[in-house]
C-alpha positions in Angstrom: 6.9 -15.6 3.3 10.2 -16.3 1.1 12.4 -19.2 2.2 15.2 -16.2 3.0 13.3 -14.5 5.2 12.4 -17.6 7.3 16.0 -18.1 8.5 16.5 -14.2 8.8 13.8 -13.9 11.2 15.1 -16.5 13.4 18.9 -15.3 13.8 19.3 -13.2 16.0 20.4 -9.7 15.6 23.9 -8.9 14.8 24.7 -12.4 13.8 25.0 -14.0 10.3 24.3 -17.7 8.5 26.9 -18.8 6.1 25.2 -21.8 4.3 27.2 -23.7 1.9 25.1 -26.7 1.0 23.5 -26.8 -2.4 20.0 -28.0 -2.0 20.0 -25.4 0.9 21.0 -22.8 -1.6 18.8 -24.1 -3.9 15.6 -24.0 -1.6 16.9 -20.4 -0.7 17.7 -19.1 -3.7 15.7 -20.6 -6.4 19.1 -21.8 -8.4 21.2 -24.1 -8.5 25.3 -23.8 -8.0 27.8 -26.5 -6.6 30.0 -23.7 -6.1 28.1 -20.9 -3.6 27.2 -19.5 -0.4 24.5 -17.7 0.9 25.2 -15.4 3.7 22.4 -13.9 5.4 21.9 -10.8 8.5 18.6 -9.8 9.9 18.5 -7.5 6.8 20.6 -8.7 4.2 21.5 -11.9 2.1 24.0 -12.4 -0.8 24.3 -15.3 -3.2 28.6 -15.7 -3.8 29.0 -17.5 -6.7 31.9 -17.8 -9.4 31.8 -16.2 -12.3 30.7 -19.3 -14.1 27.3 -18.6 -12.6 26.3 -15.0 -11.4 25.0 -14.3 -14.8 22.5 -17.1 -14.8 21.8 -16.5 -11.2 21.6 -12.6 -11.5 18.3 -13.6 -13.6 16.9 -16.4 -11.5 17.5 -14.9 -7.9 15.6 -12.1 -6.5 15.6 -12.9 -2.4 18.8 -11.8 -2.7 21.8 -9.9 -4.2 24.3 -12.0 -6.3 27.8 -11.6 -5.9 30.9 -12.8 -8.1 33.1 -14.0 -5.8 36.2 -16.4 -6.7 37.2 -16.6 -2.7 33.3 -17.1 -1.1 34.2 -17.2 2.6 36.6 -14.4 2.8 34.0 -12.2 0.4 31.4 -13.3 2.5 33.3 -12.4 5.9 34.2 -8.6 4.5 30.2 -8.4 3.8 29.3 -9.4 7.2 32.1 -6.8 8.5 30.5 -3.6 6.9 27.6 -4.6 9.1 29.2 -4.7 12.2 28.7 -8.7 12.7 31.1 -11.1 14.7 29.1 -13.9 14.9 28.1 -16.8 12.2 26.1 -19.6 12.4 27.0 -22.7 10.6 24.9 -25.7 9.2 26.3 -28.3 11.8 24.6 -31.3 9.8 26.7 -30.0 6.5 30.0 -29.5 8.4 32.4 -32.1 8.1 35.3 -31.8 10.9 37.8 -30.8 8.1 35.6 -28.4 7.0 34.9 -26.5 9.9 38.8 -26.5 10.6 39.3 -24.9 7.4 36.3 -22.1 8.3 37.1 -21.7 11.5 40.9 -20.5 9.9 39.5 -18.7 7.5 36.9 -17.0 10.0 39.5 -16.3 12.6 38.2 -13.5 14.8 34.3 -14.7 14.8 32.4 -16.5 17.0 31.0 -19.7 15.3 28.1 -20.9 16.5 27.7 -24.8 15.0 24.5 -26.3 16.8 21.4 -27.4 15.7 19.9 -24.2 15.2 20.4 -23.1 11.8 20.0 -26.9 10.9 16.1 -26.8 12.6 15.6 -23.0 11.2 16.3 -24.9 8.0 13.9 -28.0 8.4 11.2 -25.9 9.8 11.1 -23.8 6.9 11.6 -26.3 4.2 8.5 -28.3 5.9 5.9 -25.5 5.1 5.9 -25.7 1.5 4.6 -22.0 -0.5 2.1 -22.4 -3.1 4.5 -22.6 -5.9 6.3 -25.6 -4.3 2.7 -27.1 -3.6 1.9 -26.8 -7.3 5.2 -28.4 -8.3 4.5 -31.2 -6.1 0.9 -31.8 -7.5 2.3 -31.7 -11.4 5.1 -34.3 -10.1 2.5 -36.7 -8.5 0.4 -36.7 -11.5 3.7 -37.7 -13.7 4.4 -40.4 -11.5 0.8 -41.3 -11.5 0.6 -41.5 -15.3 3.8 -43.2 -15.5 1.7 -46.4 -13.6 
C-alpha cells in the first residue's frame, strides 16, 4: 500500500486532509517542495505546487495529480468543492495558532477538524516502512557503517 492511500483509507467519507508540512509531503509524495499542499478525499489527492516545481514534480509523483497553483488553500478548497466536501482535517502537530487563524479565514464555510487524528493516521503509516524505504535504510546503515 502507497503512503496516499494509508491516510485516504482512514478519513472518513466526504471529508478531506489538507497537509502542508514538507516531510509529510515528502513521505506522501515522493518529492520534495517547501512550497505545497497535498489535499486528499477518499478517492482523490492533488499535489498544489508553484510553478517553480510542478514540472519536476509532474515527473517524480505518481500517487497523485500535480497541480500549479500560486494560491494552494483556495485551489485546494475549489477541488474539494467539485466533490461535495465540507469538511477538512488539519495536521494539529503542524498548526501554529496563527496559522490555523489564517486557514480557518481562508476556509470559511468548512468544518475543521484539528485533533490528533490525521497526526496518528500520519505516524502509523510512516512507522510501517515499504520495501523501497527498507532498502534505503539498509544502503544508509552500511554508509554509516563504513564511515566507522
Amino acid at each position: 500500500m502507497i503512503a496516499v492511500e494509508k491516510i485516504q483509507e482512514k478519513l472518513p467519507q466526504g471529508c478531506a486532509a489538507f497537509i502542508y508540512e514538507d516531510c509529510v509531503i515528502q513521505w506522501l509524495t515522493g518529492f520534495y517542495t517547501d512550497n505545497g499542499l497535498v489535499c486528499l478525499t477518499r478517492d482523490s489527492g492533488w499535489l498544489l505546487t508553484d510553478g517553480r516545481y510542478t514540472e519536476a514534480a509532474s515527473r517524480t509523483v505518481s500517487s497523485v495529480t500535480v497541480q500549479t497553483s500560486s494560491k494552494l488553500t483556495q485551489d485546494a478548497l475549489e477541488l474539494i468543492r467539485k466533490e461535495s466536501i465540507h469538511t477538512i482535517y488539519l495536521e494539529q502537530s503542524n498548526t501554529s495558532l496563527s496559522a490555523f487563524a489564517m486557514r480557518r479565514k481562508q476556509l470559511e464555510g468548512m468544518e475543521l477538524i484539528v485533533t490528533k487524528d490525521l497526526d496518528t493516521w500520519i505516524a502509523d503509516g510512516r512507522a510501517i516502512k515499504s520495501e523501497a524505504e527498507t532498502k534505503d535504510l539498509k544502503v544508509a546503515q552500511s554508509i554509516t557503517d563504513d564511515g566507522f
